[in-house]
GROMACS .gro file of C-alpha atoms in nm:
model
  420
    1UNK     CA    1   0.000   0.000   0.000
    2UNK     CA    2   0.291   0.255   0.099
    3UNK     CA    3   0.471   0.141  -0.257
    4UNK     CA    4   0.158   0.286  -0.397
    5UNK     CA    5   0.072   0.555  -0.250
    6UNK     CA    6   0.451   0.673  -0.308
    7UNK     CA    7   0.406   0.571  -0.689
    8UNK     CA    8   0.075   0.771  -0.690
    9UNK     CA    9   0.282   1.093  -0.535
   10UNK     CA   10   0.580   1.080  -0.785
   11UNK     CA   11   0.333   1.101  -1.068
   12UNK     CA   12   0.131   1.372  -0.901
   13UNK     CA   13   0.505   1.581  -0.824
   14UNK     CA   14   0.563   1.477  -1.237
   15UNK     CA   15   0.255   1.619  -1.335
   16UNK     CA   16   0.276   1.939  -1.141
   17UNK     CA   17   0.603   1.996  -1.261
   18UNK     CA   18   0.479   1.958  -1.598
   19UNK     CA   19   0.219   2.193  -1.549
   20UNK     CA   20   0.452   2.459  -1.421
   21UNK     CA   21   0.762   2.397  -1.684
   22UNK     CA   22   0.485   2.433  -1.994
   23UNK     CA   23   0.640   2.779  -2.116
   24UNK     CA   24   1.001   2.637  -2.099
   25UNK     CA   25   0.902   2.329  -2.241
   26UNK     CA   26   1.071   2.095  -2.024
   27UNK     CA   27   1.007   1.752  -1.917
   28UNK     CA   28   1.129   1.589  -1.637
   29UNK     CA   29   1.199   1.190  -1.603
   30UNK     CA   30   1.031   1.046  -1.276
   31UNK     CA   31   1.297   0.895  -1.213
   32UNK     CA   32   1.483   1.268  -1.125
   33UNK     CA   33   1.196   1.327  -0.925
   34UNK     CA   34   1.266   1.082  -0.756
   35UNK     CA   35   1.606   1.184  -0.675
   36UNK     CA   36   1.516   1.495  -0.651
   37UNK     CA   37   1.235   1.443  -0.351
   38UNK     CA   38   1.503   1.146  -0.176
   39UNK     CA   39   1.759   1.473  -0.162
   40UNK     CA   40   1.477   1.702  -0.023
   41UNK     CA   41   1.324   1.425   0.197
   42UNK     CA   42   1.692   1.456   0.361
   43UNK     CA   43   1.779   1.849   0.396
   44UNK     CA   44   1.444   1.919   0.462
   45UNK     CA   45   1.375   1.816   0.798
   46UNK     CA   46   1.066   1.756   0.996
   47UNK     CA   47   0.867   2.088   1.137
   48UNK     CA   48   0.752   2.144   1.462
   49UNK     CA   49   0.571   2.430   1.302
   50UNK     CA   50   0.575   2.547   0.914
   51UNK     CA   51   0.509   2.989   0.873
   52UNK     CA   52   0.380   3.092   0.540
   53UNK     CA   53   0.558   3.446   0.436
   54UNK     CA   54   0.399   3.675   0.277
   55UNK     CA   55   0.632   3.644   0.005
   56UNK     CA   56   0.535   3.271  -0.054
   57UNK     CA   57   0.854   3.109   0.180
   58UNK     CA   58   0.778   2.824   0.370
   59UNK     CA   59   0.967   2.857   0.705
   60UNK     CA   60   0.981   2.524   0.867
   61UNK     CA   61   1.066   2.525   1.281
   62UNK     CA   62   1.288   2.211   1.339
   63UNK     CA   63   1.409   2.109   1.664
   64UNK     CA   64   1.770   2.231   1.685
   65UNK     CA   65   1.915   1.904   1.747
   66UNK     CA   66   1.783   1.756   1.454
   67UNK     CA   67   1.930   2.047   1.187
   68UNK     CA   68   2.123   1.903   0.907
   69UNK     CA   69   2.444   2.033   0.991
   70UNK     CA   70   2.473   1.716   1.249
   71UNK     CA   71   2.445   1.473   0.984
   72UNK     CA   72   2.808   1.606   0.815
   73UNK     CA   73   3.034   1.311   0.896
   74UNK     CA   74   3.268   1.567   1.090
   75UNK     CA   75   2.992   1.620   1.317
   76UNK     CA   76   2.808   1.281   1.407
   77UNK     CA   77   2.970   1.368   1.811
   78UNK     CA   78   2.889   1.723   1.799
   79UNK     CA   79   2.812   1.852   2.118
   80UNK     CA   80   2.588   2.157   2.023
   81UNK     CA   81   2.783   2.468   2.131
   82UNK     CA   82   2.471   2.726   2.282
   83UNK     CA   83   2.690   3.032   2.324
   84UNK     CA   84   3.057   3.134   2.199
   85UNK     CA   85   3.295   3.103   2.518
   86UNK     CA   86   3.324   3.518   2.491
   87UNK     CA   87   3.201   3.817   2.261
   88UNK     CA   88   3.486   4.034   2.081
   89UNK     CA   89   3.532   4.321   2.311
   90UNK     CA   90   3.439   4.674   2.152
   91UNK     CA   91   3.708   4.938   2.191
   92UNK     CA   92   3.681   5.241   2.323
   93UNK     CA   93   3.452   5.536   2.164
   94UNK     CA   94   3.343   5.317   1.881
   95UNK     CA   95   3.138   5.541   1.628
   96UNK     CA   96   2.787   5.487   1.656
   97UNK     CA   97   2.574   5.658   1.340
   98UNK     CA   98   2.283   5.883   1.496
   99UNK     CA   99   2.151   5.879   1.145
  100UNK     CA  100   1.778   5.918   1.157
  101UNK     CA  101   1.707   5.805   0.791
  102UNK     CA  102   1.959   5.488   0.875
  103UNK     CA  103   1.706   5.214   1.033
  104UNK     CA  104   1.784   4.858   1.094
  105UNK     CA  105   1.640   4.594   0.842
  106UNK     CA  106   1.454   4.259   0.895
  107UNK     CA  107   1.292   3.968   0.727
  108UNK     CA  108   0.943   3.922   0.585
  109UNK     CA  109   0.830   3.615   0.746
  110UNK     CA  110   0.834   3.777   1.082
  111UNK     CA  111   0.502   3.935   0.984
  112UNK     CA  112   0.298   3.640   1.029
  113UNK     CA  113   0.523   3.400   1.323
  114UNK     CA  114   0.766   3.269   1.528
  115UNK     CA  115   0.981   2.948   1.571
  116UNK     CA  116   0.936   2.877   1.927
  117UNK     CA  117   1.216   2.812   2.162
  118UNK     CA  118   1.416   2.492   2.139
  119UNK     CA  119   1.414   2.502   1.761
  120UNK     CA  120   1.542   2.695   1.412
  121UNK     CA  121   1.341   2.849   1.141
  122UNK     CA  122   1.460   2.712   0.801
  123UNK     CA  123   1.318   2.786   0.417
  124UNK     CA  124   1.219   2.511   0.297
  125UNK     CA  125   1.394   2.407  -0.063
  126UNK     CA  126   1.135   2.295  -0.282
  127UNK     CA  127   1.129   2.038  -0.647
  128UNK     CA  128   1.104   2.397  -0.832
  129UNK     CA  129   1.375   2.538  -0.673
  130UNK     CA  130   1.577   2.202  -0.750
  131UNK     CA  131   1.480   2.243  -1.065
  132UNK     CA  132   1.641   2.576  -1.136
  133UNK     CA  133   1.987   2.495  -1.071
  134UNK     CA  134   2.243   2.376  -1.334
  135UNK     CA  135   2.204   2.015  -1.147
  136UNK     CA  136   2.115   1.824  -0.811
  137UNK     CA  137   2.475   1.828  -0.773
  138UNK     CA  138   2.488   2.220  -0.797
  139UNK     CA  139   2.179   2.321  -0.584
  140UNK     CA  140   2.253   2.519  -0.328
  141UNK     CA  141   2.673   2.570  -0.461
  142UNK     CA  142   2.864   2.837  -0.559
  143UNK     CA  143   2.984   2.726  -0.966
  144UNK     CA  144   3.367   2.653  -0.900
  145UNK     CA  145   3.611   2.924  -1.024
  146UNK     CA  146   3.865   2.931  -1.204
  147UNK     CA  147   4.151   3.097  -1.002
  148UNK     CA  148   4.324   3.310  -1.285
  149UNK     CA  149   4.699   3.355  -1.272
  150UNK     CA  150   4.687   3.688  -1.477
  151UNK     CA  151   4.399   3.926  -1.557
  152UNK     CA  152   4.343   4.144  -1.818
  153UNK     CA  153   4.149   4.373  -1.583
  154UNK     CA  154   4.171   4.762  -1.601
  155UNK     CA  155   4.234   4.786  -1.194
  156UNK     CA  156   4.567   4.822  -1.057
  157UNK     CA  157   4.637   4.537  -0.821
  158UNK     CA  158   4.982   4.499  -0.558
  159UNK     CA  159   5.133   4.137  -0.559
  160UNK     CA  160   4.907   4.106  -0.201
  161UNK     CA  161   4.578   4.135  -0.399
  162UNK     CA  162   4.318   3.868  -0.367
  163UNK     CA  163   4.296   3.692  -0.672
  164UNK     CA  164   3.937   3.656  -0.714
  165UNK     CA  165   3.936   3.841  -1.041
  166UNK     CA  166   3.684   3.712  -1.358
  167UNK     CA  167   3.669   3.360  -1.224
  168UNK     CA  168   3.353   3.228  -1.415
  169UNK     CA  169   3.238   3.574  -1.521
  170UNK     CA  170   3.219   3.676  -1.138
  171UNK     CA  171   3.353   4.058  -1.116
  172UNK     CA  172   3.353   4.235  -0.811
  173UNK     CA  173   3.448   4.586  -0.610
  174UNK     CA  174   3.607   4.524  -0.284
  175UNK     CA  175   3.760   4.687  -0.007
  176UNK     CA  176   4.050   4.440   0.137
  177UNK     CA  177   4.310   4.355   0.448
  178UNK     CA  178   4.543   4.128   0.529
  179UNK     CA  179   4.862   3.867   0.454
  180UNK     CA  180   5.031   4.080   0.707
  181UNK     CA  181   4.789   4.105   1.026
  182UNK     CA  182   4.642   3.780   1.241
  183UNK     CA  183   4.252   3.805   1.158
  184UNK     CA  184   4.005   3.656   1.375
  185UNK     CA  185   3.743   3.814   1.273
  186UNK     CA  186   3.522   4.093   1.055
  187UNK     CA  187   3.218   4.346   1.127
  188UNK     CA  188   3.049   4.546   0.892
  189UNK     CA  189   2.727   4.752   0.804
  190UNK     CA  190   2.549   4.777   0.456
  191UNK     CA  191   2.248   4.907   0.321
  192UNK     CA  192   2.056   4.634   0.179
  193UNK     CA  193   1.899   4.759  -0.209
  194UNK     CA  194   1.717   4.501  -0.452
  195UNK     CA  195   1.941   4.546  -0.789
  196UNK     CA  196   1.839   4.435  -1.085
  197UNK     CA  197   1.922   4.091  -1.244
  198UNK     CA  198   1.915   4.042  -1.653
  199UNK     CA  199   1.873   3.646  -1.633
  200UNK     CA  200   1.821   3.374  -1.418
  201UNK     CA  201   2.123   3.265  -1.358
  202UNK     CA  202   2.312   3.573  -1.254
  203UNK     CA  203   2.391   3.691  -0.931
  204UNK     CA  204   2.387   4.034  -0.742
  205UNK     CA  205   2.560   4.014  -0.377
  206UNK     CA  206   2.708   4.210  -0.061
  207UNK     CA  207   2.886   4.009   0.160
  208UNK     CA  208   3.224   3.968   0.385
  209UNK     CA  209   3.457   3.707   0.348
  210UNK     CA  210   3.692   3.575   0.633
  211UNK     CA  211   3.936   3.396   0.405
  212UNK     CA  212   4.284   3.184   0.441
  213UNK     CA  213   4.451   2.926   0.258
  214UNK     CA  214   4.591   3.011  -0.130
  215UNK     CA  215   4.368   3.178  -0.436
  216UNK     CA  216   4.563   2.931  -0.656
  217UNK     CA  217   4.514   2.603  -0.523
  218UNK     CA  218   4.227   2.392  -0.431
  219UNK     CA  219   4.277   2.466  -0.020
  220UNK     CA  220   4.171   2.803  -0.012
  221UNK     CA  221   3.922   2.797   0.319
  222UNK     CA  222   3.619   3.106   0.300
  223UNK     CA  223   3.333   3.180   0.537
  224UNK     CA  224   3.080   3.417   0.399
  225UNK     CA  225   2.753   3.652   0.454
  226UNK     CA  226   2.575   3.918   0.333
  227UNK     CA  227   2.248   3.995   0.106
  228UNK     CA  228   2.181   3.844  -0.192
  229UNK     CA  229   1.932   3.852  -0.547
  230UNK     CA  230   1.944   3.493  -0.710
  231UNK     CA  231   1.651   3.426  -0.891
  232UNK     CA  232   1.836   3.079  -0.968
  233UNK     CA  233   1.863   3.000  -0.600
  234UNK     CA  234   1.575   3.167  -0.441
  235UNK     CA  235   1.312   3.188  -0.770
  236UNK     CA  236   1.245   3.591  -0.696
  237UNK     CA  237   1.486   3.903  -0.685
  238UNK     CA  238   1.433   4.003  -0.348
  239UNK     CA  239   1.699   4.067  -0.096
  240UNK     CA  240   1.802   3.768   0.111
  241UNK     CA  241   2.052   3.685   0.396
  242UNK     CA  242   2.280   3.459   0.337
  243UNK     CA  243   2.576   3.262   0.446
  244UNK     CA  244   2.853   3.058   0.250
  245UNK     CA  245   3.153   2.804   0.325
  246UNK     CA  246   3.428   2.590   0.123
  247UNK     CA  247   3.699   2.472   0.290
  248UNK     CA  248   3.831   2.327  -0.103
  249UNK     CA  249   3.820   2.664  -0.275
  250UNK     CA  250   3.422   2.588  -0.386
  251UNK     CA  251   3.545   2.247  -0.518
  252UNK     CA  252   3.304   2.017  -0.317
  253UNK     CA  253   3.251   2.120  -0.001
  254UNK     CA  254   3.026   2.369   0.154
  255UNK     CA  255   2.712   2.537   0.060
  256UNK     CA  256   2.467   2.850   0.100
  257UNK     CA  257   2.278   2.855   0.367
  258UNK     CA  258   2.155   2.576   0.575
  259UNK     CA  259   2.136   2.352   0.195
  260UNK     CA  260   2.435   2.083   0.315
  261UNK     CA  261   2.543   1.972   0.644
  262UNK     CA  262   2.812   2.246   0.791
  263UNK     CA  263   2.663   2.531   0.975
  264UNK     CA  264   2.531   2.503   1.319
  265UNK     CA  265   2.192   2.721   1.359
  266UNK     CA  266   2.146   2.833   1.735
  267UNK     CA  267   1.869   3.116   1.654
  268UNK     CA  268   1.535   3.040   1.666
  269UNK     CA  269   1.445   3.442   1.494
  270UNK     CA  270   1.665   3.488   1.187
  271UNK     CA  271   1.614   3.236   0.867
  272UNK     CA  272   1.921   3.188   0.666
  273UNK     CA  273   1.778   3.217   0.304
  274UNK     CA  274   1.482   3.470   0.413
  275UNK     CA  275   1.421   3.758   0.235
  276UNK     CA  276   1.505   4.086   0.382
  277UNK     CA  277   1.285   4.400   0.429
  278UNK     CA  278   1.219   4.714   0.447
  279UNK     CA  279   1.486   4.800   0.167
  280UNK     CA  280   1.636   5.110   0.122
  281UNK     CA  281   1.512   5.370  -0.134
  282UNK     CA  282   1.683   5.644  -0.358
  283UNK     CA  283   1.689   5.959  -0.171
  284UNK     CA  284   1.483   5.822   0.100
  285UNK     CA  285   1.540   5.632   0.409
  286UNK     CA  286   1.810   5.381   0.423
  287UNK     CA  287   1.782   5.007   0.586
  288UNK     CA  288   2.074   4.813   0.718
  289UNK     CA  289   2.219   4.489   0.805
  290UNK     CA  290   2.523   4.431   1.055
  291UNK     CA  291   2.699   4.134   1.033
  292UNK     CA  292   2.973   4.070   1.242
  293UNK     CA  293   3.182   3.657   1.190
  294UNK     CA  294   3.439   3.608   1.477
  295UNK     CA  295   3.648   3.316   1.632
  296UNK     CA  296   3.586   3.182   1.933
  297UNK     CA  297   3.911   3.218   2.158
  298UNK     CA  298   3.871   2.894   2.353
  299UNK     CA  299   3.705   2.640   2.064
  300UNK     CA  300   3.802   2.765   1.767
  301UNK     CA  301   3.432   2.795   1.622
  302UNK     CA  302   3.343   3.047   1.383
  303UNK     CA  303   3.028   3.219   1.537
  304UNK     CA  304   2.794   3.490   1.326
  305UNK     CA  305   2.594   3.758   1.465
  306UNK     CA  306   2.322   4.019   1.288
  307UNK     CA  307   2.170   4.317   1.353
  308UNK     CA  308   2.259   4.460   1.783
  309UNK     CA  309   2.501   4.119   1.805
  310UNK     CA  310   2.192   3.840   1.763
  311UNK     CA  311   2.360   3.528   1.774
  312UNK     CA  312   2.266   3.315   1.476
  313UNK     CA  313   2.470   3.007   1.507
  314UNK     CA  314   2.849   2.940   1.368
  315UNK     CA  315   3.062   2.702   1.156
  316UNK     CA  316   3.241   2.402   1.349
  317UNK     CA  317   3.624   2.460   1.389
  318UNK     CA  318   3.596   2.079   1.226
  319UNK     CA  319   3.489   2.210   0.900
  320UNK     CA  320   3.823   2.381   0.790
  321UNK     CA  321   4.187   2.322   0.728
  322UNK     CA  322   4.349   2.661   0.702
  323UNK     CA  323   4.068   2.832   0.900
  324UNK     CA  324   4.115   2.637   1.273
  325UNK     CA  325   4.386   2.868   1.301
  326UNK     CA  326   4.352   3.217   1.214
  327UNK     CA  327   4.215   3.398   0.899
  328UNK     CA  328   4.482   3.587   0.661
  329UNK     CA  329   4.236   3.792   0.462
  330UNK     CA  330   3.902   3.976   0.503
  331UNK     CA  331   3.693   4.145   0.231
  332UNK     CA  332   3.408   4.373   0.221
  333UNK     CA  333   3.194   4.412  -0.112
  334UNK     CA  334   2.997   4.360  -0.411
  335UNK     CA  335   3.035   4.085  -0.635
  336UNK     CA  336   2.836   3.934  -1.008
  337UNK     CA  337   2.792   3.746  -1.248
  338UNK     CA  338   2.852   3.862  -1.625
  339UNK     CA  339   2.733   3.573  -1.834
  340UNK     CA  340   2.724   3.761  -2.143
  341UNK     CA  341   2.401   3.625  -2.232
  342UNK     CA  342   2.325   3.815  -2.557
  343UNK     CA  343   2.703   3.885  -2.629
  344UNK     CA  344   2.778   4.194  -2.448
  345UNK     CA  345   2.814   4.288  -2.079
  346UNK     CA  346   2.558   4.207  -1.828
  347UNK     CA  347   2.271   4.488  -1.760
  348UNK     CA  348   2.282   4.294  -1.347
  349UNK     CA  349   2.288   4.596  -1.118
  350UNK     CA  350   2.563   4.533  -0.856
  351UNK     CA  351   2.425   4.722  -0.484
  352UNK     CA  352   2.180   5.014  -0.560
  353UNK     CA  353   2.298   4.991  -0.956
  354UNK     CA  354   2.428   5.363  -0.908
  355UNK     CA  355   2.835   5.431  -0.897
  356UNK     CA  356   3.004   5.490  -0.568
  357UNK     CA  357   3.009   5.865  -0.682
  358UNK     CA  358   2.648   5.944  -0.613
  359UNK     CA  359   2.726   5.847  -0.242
  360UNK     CA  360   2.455   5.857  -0.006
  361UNK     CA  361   2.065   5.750  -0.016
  362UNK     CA  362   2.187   5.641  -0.374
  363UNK     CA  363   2.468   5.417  -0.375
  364UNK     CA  364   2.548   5.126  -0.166
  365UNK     CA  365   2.833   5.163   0.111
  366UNK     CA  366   2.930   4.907   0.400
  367UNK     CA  367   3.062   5.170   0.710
  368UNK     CA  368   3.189   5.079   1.015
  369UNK     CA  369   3.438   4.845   0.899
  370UNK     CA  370   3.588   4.642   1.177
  371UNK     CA  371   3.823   4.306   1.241
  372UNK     CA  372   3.875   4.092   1.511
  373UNK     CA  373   4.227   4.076   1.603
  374UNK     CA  374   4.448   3.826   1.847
  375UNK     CA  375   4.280   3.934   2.194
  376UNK     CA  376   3.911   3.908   2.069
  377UNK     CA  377   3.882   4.259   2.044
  378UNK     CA  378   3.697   4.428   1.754
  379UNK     CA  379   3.946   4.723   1.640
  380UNK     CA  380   3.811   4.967   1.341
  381UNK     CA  381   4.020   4.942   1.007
  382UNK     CA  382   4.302   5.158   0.968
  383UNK     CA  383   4.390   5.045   0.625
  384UNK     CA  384   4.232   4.931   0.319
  385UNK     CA  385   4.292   4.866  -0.057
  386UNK     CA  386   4.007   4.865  -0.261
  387UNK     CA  387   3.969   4.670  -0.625
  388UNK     CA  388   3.705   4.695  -0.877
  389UNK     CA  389   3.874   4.467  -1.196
  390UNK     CA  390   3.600   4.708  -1.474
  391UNK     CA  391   3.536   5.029  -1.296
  392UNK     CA  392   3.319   5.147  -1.631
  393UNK     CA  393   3.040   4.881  -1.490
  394UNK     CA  394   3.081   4.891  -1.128
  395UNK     CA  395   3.363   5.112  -0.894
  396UNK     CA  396   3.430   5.139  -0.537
  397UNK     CA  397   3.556   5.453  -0.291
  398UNK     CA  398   3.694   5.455   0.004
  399UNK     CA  399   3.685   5.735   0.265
  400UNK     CA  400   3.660   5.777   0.679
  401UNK     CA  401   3.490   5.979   0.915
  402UNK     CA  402   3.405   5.971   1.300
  403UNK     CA  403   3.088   5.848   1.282
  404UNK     CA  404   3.123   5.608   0.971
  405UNK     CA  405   3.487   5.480   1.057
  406UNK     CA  406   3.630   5.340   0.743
  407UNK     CA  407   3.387   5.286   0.497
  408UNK     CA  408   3.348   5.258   0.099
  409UNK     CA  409   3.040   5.298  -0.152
  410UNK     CA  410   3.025   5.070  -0.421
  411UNK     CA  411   2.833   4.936  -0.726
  412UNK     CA  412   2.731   5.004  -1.074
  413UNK     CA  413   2.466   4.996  -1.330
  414UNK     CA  414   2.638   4.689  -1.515
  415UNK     CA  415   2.632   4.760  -1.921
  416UNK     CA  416   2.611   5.095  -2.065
  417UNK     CA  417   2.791   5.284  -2.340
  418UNK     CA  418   3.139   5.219  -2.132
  419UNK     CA  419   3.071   4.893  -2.049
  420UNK     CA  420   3.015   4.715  -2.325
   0.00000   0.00000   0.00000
């Protein structure tokens, strides 16, 4: 009877699929709907409670022992760390904006629930948004780069330079530090925006990266998060959190979000994968996210907080190579990807899809910038060296102040009559 009633369901999962694939004329073999429902059967786990958002997310509440990052072979006899050993300390007279158009962002499904205590809200990946990815290999991964060994890039870059130039058509505009500090850490705030994207399987993103290992090899370790549009991923272009790992330079390991076994959730308020709102608005009021990613002095987990230093869970110390001891790089920017679908340079917006020059209520900025250094203390950045590899499509500048610390605007429009 169970054989049947299964049967039944993977036609009725075929059929829908059908029905929604029409326009692009697609049809999909039950048997990779089958595979497709055994992978989601696994990552997505049993609710306690399931939220509808009003954006159409399904937030399941799973207990927090039951999460998929305990089935990752590394952590089968994970003891489930509740609270990092100690918080960075914040030095003296840190800036703090008194902006009164600056307002802290948050996420949509808060409108209509909670998770309650003892468990995690997760969105829950559905066949369609299986479907969208290159493969059920790729869901949920970052495409693996190549790591170029010379660039043809218009920027000026020092021998130091991260080498994260054109990899896959990804281009960026950073603001970097490192190879000759010991990093344990990054903070940073950014406006969240909701740029553009030309097709489906482009990118727009805003994140930090706590980096170590080399650009060139297949070691490099990276821990990420930020906002992100991916209609690929998500299925919409709105604003989302998310978080990122490799410790195999995006080889095989590591994923967005909670979609593979790897981060630890502790948070039973923020989904990883939700979208994010308010947004900010040209000339008008301006919402932020702060995300600060730290090690833990004493176990040597990488924790992550948002917004006033909510803990949202961290990466096990078992994860990485490079990473259990100390980062040797941190970024701060934007970052897409140029497909060159019709043969010329992506229209994808990168931030508000304005240049840095147009500064604020109209470009994008992260302010505030901070790192975590040997004595778990959050220090502001003295020094940074910013990139952008085609500053005709999207540019970055630097500056400081006392209320904004270091901080840089950033972004683009993407194609126009310099950026072809």
């Amino acid at each position: 009877m169970r054989k049947k009633m299964r049967e039944l369901y993977l036609v009725l999962l075929f059929l829908l699929c059908l029905l929604n694939d029409v326009g692009a004329k697609r049809v999909i073999s039950s048997l990779r709907l089958a595979r497709i429902q055994k992978h989601l059967d696994r990552i997505n786990k049993p609710a306690v409670r399931s939220i509808e958002s009003p954006d159409g997310d399904i937030i399941d509440c799973v207990h927090s022992h039951k999460q998929l990052a305990l089935d990752h072979p590394l952590l089968k006899n994970h003891i489930i760390q509740r609270l990092p050993s100690e918080r960075p300390r914040f030095y003296d007279g840190r800036p703090i904006s008194n902006s009164t158009i600056t307002k802290q962002a948050w996420q949509n499904w808060h409108h209509v629930g909670h998770c309650p205590k003892g468990t995690i809200p997760i969105r829950r990946s559905s066949i369609n948004d299986v479907l969208r990815a290159k493969s059920l290999y790729h869901y949920g991964k970052k495409r693996q780069r190549r790591w170029p060994t010379t660039t043809t890039s218009t920027a000026t870059r020092s021998p130091n330079a991260p080498d994260v130039v054109s990899g896959n058509g990804h281009e960026h505009a950073i603001a970097y530090t490192g190879t000759d500090q010991e990093l344990y850490g990054a903070k940073a705030t950014i406006n969240v925006w909701e740029p553009s994207i030309q097709v489906g399987n482009e990118f727009s993103l805003s994140q930090i990266w706590v980096l170590s290992g080399s650009f060139d090899g297949s070691d490099l370790n990276s821990i990420e998060a930020g906002w992100q549009v991916s209609p690929e991923l998500y299925g919409d272009s709105r604003p989302r959190l998310f978080t990122y790992w490799t410790s195999d330079a995006y080889q095989v390991t590591g994923c967005y979000n909670l979609l593979c076994s790897g981060f630890i959730q502790t948070n039973n308020k923020i989904a990883i994968g939700a979208s994010i709102s308010p947004i900010s608005s040209f000339d008008g009021n301006q919402f932020e996210i702060s995300i600060l990613i730290w090690k833990d002095p004493k176990l040597g987990n990488w924790w992550m907080s948002f917004g006033d230093n909510l803990l949202v869970g961290y990466w096990p110390a078992e994860l990485f190579t490079h990473l259990t001891d100390r980062a040797t790089m941190v970024e701060w920017g934007g970052e897409v990807v140029n497909t060159r679908s019709d043969g010329k340079h992506t229209s994808t917006q990168m931030g508000s899809g304005r240049f840095a020059e147009e500064g604020f209520t109209r470009s994008s900025y992260f302010r505030n910038l901070e790192i975590v250094d040997a004595d778990n203390s959050l220090s502001p950045v003295q020094s940074i060296t910013t990139l952008a590899e085609n500053p005709n499509c999207y540019d970055i500048k630097s500056s400081s102040s006392s209320e904004w610390g270091t901080y840089f605007y950033y972004g683009g429009p993407g194609s126009n009559p310099k950026c072809l």
